[in-house]
Short mmCIF file of C-alpha atoms and ligand atoms in Angstrom, two decimals:
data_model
loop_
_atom_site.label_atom_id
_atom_site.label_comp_id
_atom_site.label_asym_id
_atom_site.label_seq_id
_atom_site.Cartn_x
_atom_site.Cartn_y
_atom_site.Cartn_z
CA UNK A 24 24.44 9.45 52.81
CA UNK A 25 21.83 6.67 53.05
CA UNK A 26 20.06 6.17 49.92
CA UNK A 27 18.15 3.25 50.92
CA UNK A 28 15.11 4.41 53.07
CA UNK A 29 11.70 4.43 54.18
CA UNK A 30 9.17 6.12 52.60
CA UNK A 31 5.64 6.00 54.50
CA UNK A 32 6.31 2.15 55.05
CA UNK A 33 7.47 1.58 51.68
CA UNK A 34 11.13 0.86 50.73
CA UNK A 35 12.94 3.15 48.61
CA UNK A 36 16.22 3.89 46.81
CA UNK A 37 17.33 7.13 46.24
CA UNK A 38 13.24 8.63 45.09
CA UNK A 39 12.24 5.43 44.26
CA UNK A 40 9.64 2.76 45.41
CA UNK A 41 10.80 -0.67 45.28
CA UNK A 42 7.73 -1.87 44.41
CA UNK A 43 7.38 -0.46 41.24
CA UNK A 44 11.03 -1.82 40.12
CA UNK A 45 9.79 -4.98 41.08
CA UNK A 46 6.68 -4.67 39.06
CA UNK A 47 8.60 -3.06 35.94
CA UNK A 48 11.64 -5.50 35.73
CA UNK A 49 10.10 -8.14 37.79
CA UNK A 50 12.22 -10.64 40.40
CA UNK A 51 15.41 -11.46 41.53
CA UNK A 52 16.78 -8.23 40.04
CA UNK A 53 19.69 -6.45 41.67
CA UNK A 54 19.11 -2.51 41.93
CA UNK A 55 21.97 -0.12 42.24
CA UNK A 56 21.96 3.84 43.44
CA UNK A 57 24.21 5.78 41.38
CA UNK A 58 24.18 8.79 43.94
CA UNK A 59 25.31 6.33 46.46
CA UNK A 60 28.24 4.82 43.40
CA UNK A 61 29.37 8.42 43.17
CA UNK A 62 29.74 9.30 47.18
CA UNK A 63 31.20 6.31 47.25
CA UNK A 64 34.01 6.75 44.73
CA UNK A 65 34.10 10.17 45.35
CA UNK A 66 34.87 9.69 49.32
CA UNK A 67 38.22 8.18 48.20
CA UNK A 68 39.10 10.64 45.97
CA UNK A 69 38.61 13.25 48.52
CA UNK A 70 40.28 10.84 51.47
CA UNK A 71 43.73 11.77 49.88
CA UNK A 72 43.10 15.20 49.11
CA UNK A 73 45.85 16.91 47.19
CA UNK A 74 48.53 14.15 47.12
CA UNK A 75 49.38 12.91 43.83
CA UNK A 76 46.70 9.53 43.81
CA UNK A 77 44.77 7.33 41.56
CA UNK A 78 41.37 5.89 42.73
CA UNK A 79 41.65 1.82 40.59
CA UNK A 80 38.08 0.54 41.41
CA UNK A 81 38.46 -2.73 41.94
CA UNK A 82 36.50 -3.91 38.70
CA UNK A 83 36.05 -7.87 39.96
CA UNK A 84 33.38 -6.64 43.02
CA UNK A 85 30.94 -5.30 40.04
CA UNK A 86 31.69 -5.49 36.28
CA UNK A 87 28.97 -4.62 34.71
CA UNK A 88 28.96 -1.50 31.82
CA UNK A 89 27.01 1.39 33.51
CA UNK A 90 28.61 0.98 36.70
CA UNK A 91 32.03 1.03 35.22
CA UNK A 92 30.59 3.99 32.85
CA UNK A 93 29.40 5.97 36.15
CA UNK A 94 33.05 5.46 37.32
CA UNK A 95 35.19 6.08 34.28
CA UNK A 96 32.86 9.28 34.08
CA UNK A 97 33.99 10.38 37.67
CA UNK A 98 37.60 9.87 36.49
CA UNK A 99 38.32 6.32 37.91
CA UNK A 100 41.30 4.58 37.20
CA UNK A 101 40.54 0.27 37.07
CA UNK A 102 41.97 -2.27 38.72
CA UNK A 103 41.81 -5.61 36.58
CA UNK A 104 42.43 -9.14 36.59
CA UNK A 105 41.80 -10.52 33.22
CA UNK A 106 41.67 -9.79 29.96
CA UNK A 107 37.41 -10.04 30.14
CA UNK A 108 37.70 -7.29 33.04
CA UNK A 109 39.99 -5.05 30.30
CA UNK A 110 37.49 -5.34 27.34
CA UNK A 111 34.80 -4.02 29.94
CA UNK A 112 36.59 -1.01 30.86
CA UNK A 113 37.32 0.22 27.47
CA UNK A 114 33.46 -0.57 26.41
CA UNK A 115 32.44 1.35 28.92
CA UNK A 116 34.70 4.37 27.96
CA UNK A 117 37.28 3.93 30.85
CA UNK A 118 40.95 5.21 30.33
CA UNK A 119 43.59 2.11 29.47
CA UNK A 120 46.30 4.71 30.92
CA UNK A 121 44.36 4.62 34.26
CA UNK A 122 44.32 0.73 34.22
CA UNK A 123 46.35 -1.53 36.63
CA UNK A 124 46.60 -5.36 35.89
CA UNK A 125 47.01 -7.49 39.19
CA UNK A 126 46.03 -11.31 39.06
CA UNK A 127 48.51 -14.36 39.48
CA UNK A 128 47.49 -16.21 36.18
CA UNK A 129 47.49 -13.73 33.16
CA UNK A 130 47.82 -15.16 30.35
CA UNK A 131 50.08 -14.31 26.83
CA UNK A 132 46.90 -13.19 24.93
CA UNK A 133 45.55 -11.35 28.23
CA UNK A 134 49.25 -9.72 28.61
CA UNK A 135 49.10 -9.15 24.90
CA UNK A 136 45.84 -6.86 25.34
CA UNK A 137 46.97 -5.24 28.09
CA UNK A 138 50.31 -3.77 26.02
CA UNK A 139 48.14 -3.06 22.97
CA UNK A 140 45.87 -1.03 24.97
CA UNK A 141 48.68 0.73 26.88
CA UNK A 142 47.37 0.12 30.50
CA UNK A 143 49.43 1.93 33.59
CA UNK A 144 50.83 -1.09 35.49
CA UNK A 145 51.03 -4.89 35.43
CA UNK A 146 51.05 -5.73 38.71
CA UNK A 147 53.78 -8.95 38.46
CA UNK A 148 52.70 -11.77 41.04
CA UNK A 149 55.77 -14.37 40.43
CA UNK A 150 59.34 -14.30 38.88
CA UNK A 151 58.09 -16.17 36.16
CA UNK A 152 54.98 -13.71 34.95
CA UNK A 153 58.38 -11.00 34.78
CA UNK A 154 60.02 -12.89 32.37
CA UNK A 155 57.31 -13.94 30.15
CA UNK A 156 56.24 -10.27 30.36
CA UNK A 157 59.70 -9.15 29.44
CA UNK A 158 59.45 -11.12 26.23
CA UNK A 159 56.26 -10.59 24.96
CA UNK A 160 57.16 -7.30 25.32
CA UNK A 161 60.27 -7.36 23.88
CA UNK A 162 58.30 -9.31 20.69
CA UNK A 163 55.75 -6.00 20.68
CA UNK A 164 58.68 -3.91 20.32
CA UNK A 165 57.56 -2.56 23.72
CA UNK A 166 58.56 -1.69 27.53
CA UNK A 167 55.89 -2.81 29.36
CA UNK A 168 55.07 -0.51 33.25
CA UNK A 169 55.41 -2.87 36.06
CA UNK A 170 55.58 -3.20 39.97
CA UNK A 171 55.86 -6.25 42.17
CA UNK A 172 53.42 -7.20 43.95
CA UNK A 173 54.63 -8.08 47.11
CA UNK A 174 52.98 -10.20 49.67
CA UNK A 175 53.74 -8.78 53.36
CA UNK A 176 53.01 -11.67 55.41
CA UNK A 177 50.33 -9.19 57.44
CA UNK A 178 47.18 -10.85 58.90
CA UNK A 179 44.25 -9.20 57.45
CA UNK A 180 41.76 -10.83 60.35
CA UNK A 181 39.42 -11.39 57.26
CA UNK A 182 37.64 -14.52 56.37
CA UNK A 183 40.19 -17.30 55.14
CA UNK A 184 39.14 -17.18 51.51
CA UNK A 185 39.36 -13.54 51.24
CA UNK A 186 42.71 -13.09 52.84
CA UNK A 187 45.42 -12.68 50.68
CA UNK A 188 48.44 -10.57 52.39
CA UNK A 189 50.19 -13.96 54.29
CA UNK A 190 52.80 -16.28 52.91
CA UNK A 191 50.73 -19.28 52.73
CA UNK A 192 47.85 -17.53 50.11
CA UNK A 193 49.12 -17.99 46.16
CA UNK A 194 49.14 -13.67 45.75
CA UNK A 195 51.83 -11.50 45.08
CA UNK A 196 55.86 -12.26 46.12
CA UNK A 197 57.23 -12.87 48.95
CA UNK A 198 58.51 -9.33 50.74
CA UNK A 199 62.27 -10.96 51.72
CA UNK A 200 62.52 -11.88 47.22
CA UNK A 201 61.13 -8.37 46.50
CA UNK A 202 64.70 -7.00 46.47
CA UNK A 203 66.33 -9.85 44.24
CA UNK A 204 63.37 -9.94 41.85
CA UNK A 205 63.41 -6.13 41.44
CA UNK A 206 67.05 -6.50 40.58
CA UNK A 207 66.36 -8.92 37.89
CA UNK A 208 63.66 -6.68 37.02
CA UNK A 209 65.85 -3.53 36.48
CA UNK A 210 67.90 -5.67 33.87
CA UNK A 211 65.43 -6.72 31.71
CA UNK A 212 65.52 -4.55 28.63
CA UNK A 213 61.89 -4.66 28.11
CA UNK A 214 60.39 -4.14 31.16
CA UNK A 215 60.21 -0.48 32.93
CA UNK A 216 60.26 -0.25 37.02
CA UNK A 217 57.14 2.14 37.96
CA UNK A 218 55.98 1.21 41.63
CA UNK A 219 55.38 -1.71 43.97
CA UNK A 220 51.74 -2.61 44.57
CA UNK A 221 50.49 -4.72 47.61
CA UNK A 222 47.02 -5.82 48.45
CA UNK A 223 46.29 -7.90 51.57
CA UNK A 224 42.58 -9.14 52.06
CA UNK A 225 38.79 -7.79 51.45
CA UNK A 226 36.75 -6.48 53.92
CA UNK A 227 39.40 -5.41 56.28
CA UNK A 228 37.63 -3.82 59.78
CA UNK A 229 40.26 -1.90 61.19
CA UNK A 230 43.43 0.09 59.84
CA UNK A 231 46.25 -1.64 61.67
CA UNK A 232 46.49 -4.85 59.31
CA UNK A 233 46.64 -1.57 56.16
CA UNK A 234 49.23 0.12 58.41
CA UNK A 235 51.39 -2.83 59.56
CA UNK A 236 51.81 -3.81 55.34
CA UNK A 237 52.54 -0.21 54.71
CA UNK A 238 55.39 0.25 57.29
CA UNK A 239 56.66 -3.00 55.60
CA UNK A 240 56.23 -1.68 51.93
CA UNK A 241 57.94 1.66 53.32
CA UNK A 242 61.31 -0.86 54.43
CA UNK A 243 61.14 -2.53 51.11
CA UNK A 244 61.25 1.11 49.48
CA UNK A 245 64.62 2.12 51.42
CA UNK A 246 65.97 -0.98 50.66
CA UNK A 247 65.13 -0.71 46.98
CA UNK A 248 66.27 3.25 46.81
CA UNK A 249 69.91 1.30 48.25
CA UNK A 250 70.38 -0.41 45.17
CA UNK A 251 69.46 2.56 42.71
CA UNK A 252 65.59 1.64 42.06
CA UNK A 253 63.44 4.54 42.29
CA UNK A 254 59.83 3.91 42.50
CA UNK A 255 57.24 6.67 41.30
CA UNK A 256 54.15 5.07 42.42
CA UNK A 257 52.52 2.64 45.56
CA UNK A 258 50.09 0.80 45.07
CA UNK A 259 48.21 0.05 48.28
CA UNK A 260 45.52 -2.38 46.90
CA UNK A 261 41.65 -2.66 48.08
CA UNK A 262 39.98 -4.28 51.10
CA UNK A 263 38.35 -1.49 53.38
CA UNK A 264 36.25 -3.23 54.59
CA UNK A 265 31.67 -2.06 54.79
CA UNK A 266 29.39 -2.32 57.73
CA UNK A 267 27.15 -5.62 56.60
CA UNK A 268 26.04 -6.30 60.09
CA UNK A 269 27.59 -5.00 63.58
CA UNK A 270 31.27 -4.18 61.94
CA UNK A 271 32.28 -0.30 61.95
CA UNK A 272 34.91 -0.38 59.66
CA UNK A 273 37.12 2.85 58.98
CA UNK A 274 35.58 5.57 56.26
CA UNK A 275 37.45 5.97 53.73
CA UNK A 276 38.53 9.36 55.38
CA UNK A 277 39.95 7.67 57.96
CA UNK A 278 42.06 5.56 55.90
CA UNK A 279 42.92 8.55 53.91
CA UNK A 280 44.11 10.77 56.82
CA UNK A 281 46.38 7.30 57.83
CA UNK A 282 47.72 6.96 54.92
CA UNK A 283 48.63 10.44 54.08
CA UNK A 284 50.07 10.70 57.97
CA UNK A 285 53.29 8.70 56.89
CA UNK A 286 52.86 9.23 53.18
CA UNK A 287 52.56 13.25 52.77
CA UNK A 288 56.15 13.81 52.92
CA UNK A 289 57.38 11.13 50.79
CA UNK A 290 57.02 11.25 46.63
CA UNK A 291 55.45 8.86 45.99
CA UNK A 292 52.15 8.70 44.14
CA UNK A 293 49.66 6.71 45.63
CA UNK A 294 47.29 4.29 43.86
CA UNK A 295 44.10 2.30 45.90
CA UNK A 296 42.39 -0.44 44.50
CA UNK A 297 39.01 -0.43 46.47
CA UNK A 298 35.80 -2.51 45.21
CA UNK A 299 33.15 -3.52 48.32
CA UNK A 300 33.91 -0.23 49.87
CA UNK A 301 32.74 1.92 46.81
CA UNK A 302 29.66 -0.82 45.35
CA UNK A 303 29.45 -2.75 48.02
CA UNK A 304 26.11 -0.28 49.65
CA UNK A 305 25.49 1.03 46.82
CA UNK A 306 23.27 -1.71 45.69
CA UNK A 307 20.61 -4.15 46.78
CA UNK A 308 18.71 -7.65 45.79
CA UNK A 309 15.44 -7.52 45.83
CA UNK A 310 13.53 -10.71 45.86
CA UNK A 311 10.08 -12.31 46.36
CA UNK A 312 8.84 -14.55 48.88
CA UNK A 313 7.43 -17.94 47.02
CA UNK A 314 6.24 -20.05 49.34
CA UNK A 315 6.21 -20.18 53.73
CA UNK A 316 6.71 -23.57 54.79
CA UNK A 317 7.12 -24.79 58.33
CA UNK A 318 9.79 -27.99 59.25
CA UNK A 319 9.21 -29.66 62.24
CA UNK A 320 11.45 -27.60 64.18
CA UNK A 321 12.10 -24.13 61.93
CA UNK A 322 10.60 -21.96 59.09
CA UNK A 323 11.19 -21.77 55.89
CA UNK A 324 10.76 -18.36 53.47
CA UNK A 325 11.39 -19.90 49.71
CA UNK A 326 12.52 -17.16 47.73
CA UNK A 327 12.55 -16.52 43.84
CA UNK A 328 16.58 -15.22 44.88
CA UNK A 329 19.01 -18.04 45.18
CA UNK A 330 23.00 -18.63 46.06
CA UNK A 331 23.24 -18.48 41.86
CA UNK A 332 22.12 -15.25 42.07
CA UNK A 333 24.24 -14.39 45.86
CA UNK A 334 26.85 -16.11 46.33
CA UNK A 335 28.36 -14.66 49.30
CA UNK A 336 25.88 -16.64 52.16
CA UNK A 337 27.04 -20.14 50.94
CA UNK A 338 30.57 -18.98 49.89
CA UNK A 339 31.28 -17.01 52.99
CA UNK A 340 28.70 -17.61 55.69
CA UNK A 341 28.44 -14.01 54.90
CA UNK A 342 25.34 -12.13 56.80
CA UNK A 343 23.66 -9.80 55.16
CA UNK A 344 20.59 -7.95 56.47
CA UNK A 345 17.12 -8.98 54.72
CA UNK A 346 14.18 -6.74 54.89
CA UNK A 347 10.97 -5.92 54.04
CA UNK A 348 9.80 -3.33 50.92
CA UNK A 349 6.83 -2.71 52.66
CA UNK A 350 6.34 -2.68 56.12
CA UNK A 351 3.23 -4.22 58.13
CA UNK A 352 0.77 -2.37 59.70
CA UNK A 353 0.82 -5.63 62.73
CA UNK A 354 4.47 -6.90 62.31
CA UNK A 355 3.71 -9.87 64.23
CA UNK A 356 7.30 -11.63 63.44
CA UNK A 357 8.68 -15.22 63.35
CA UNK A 358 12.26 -16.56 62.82
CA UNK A 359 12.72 -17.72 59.40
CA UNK A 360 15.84 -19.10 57.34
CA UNK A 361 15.13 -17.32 53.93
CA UNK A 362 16.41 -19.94 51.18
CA UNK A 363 16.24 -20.39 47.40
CA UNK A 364 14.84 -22.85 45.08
CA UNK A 365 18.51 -24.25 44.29
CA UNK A 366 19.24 -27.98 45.69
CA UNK A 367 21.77 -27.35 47.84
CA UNK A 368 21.19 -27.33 51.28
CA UNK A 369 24.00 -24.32 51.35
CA UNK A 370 21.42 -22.13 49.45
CA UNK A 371 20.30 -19.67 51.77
CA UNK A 372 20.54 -15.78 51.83
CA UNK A 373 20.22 -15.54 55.50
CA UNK A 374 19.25 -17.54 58.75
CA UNK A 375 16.88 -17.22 61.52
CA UNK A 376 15.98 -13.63 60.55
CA UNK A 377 12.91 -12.28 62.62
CA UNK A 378 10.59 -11.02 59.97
CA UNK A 379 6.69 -10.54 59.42
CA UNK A 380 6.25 -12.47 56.23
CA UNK A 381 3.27 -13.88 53.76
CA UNK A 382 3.64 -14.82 50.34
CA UNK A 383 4.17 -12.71 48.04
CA UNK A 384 5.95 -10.20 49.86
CA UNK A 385 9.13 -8.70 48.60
CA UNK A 386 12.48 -8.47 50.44
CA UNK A 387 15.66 -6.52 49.89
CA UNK A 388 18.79 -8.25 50.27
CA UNK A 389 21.09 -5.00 51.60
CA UNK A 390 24.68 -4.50 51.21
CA UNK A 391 24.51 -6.70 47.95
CA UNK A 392 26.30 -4.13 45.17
CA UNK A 393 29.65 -6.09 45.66
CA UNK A 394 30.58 -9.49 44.10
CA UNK A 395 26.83 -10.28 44.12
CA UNK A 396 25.78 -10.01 39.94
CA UNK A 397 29.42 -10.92 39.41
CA UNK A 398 30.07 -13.86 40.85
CA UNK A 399 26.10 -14.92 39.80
CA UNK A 400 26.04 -18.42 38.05
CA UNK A 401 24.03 -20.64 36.11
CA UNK A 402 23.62 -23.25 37.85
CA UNK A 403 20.39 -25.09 38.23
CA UNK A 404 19.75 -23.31 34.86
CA UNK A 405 18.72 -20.33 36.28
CA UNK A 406 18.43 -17.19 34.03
CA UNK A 407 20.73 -14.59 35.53
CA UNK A 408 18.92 -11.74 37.04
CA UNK A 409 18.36 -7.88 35.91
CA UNK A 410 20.30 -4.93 36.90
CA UNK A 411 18.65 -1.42 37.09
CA UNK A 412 20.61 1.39 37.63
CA UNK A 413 18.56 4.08 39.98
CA UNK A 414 19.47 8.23 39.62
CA UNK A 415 17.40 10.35 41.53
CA UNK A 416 13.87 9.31 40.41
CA UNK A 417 14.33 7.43 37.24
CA UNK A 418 15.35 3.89 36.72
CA UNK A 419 17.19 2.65 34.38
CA UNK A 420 17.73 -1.20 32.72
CA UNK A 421 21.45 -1.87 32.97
CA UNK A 422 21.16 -5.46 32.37
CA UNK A 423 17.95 -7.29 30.88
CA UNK A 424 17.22 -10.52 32.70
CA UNK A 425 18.60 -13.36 30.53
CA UNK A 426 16.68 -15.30 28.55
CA UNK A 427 16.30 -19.55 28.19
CA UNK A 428 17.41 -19.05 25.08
CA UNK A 429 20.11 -17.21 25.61
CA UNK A 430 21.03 -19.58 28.21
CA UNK A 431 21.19 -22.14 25.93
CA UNK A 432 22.95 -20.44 22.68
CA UNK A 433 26.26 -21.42 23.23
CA UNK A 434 25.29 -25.19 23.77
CA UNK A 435 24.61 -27.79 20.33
CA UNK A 436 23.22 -30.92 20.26
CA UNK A 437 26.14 -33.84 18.68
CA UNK A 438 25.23 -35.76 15.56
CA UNK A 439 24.88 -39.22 17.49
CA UNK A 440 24.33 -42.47 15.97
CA UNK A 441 21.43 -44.14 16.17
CA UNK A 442 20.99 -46.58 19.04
CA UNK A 443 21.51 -50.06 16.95
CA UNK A 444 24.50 -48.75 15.23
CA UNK A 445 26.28 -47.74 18.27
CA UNK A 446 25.74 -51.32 19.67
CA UNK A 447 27.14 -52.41 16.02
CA UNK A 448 30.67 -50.70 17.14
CA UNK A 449 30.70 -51.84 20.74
CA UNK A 450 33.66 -54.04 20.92
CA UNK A 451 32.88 -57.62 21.62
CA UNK A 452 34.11 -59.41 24.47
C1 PLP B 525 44.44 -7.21 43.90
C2 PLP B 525 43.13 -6.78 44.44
N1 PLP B 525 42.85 -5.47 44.49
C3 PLP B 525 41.67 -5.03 44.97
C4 PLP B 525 40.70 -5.91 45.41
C5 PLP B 525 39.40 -5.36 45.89
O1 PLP B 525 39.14 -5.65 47.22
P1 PLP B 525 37.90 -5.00 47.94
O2 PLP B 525 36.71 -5.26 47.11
O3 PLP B 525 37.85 -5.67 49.24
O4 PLP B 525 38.19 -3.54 48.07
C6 PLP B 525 40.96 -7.27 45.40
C7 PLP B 525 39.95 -8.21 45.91
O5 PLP B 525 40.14 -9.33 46.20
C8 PLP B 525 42.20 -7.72 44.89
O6 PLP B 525 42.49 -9.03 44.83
#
């Protein structure tokens, strides 16, 4: 399914024209497909076909309501990291039973949530998280679910800051304590063994890194059955990986059919935690050229987009492909470094990109559904964007562009003294 296309030169997603969103909600403004959300999701669910599973979008790659709404509706279990990620789910009518807590830090009021609303899982990162989750439970009057989450010491061949399966990254257990700590685990009155979850990196390329951890988790599970611990449940985390620029990662049919291939016979229920892979091209920026201007050696496109609105360029290096929402009849093109208005020379959404541009123009910013609004900031006091949900041929406002003064509500002024009295109280020397 590709829902982003070309329409007698004119960009559009699913039956709409860019243009008009652009003209309606105005610029930067992230637009989403929902028929592209729902394949998405939907591709999963079908990947491990009559096996006993639980699709957990990963809700930290795109938090906000309606997407979570369009997912909860398809029957999507969540996988969270913080109590902010929880309240989202259950506004947007998702299932706290279908909810899996992973994260290293969570805190007593976070953990406190979490039991009130009844989630499936906490996820445990660290010997000490069991423990305080034991108690807390134990003051709730409570058993709170649980599996480890172990970290395999696999190579994800990711980029550094989104790998997270190797001993040296802060996530999950080490695989040689999982035994020990599920030990303690099993006598702790308030805790209840369910599964072992394990999540190794984002944007993974190719199965083998997925298949190496699972023939490790699959060791861990004999070794575990040795000592009397049944598990009901695996957890096999997120990370497919999407194609931003030449990558051909697996579909999520492929992953399925590995999976199942050593998993079919075996009881256990499986649980994925996938983010990019379902939002990730299901959603674009779309942004405005301000201003052309030419640098002794290179030119510059000035955008109204920014790395507060897209993060992943200056984060990442990431590359994502930039085009045009309407095509030119003479495409006469030039190399350009699109940039924002932000003063950091790290702002840029992409680099040396061969385009036919004049200002004015309007670009789309592809592959930009995944931690794009999410991880959008402030800074520079920029208003964050809109978000506009597309179905078929109606759009719809998911997220009104924020205002100054909502920018500024949560800030006050101090009663300060007035100049000559604070010189009064200096101390004299
Ligand atoms: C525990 C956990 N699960 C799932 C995900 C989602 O990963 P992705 O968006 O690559 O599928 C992440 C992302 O970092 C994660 O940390």
């Amino acid at each position: 399914m590709d829902t982003l296309h070309y329409l007698d030169g004119r960009l559009h997603l699913e039956g709409v024209d860019l243009r008009t969103v652009a003209a309606q909600y105005n610029t930067p403004c992230y637009v989403y497909s929902q028929a592209q959300l729902t394949a998405n999701w939907q591709a999963f669910d079908q990947a491990l076909g009559e096996h006993p599973h639980l699709i957990c979008y990963a809700v930290k790659a795109n938090s906000s309501l309606a997407i979570l709404q369009q997912l909860a509706r398809l029957g999507s279990g969540f996988d969270i990291v913080s109590g902010g990620e929880l309240a989202r789910v259950i506004r947007a009518g998702g299932d706290p039973a279908k909810v899996v807590f992973s994260g290293v830090g969570k805190r007593h009021d976070e953990m406190r949530a979490a039991l009130t609303a009844g989630i499936r899982c906490f996820n445990v990162e660290s010997s000490a998280e069991l423990y305080r989750l034991n108690a807390l439970a134990g003051e709730m009057g409570l058993k709170a679910p649980i599996a480890l989450r172990v970290n395999p010491d696999v190579d994800a061949g990711t980029h550094p800051y989104i790998s997270t399966g190797l001993k040296e990254n802060k996530f999950g257990v080490d695989i040689d304590e999982a035994v020990s700590l599920y030990r303690q685990a099993a006598t702790l009155a308030h805790l209840e063994i369910k599964g072992l979850a394990c999540h190794i990196g984002s944007q993974l390329t190719s199965l083998a890194p997925f298949l190496d951890a699972l023939q490790r988790v699959l060791t861990l599970t004999q070794a575990l059955a040795q000592i009397g611990i049944t598990l009901q449940h695996l957890d096999l985390g997120g990370g497919l990986g999407i194609r931003y620029r030449h990558e051909t990662p697996p579909t999520p049919h492929d992953y399925g059919r590995a999976l199942l291939a050593e998993l079919a016979p075996l009881p256990y229920e499986i649980l994925l935690e996938p983010g990019r892979a379902i939002v990730g091209n299901a959603g674009i920026l779309l942004t405005r050229v301000e201003y052309l201007k030419q640098a002794p050696d290179k030119q510059f496109a000035i955008v109204d987009a920014s790395m507060s609105e897209l993060l992943r360029p200056a984060l990442y290096d990431a590359w994502q492909e930039i085009i045009p929402v309407v095509e030119h009849a003479t495409p006469a093109k030039t190399l350009f470094d699109i940039v924002g208005p932000v003063c950091e020379s790290a702002d840029f959404l992409g680099k040396q990109r061969s385009l036919s541009l004049h200002e004015g123009d309007l670009l789309a910013i592809c592959s930009a559904g995944a931690y794009g609004y999410c991880m959008s900031s402030n800074y520079n006091s920029r208003t964050r964007p809109a978000e506009v949900m597309i179905s078929g041929a109606q759009t719809h406002l998911i997220t009104r562009r924020e205002t100054l003064d909502e920018m500024l509500a949560r800030e006050c002024l101090i009663d300060l003294q007035p100049i000559e009295d604070a010189h009064a109280t200096q101390p004299r020397t």
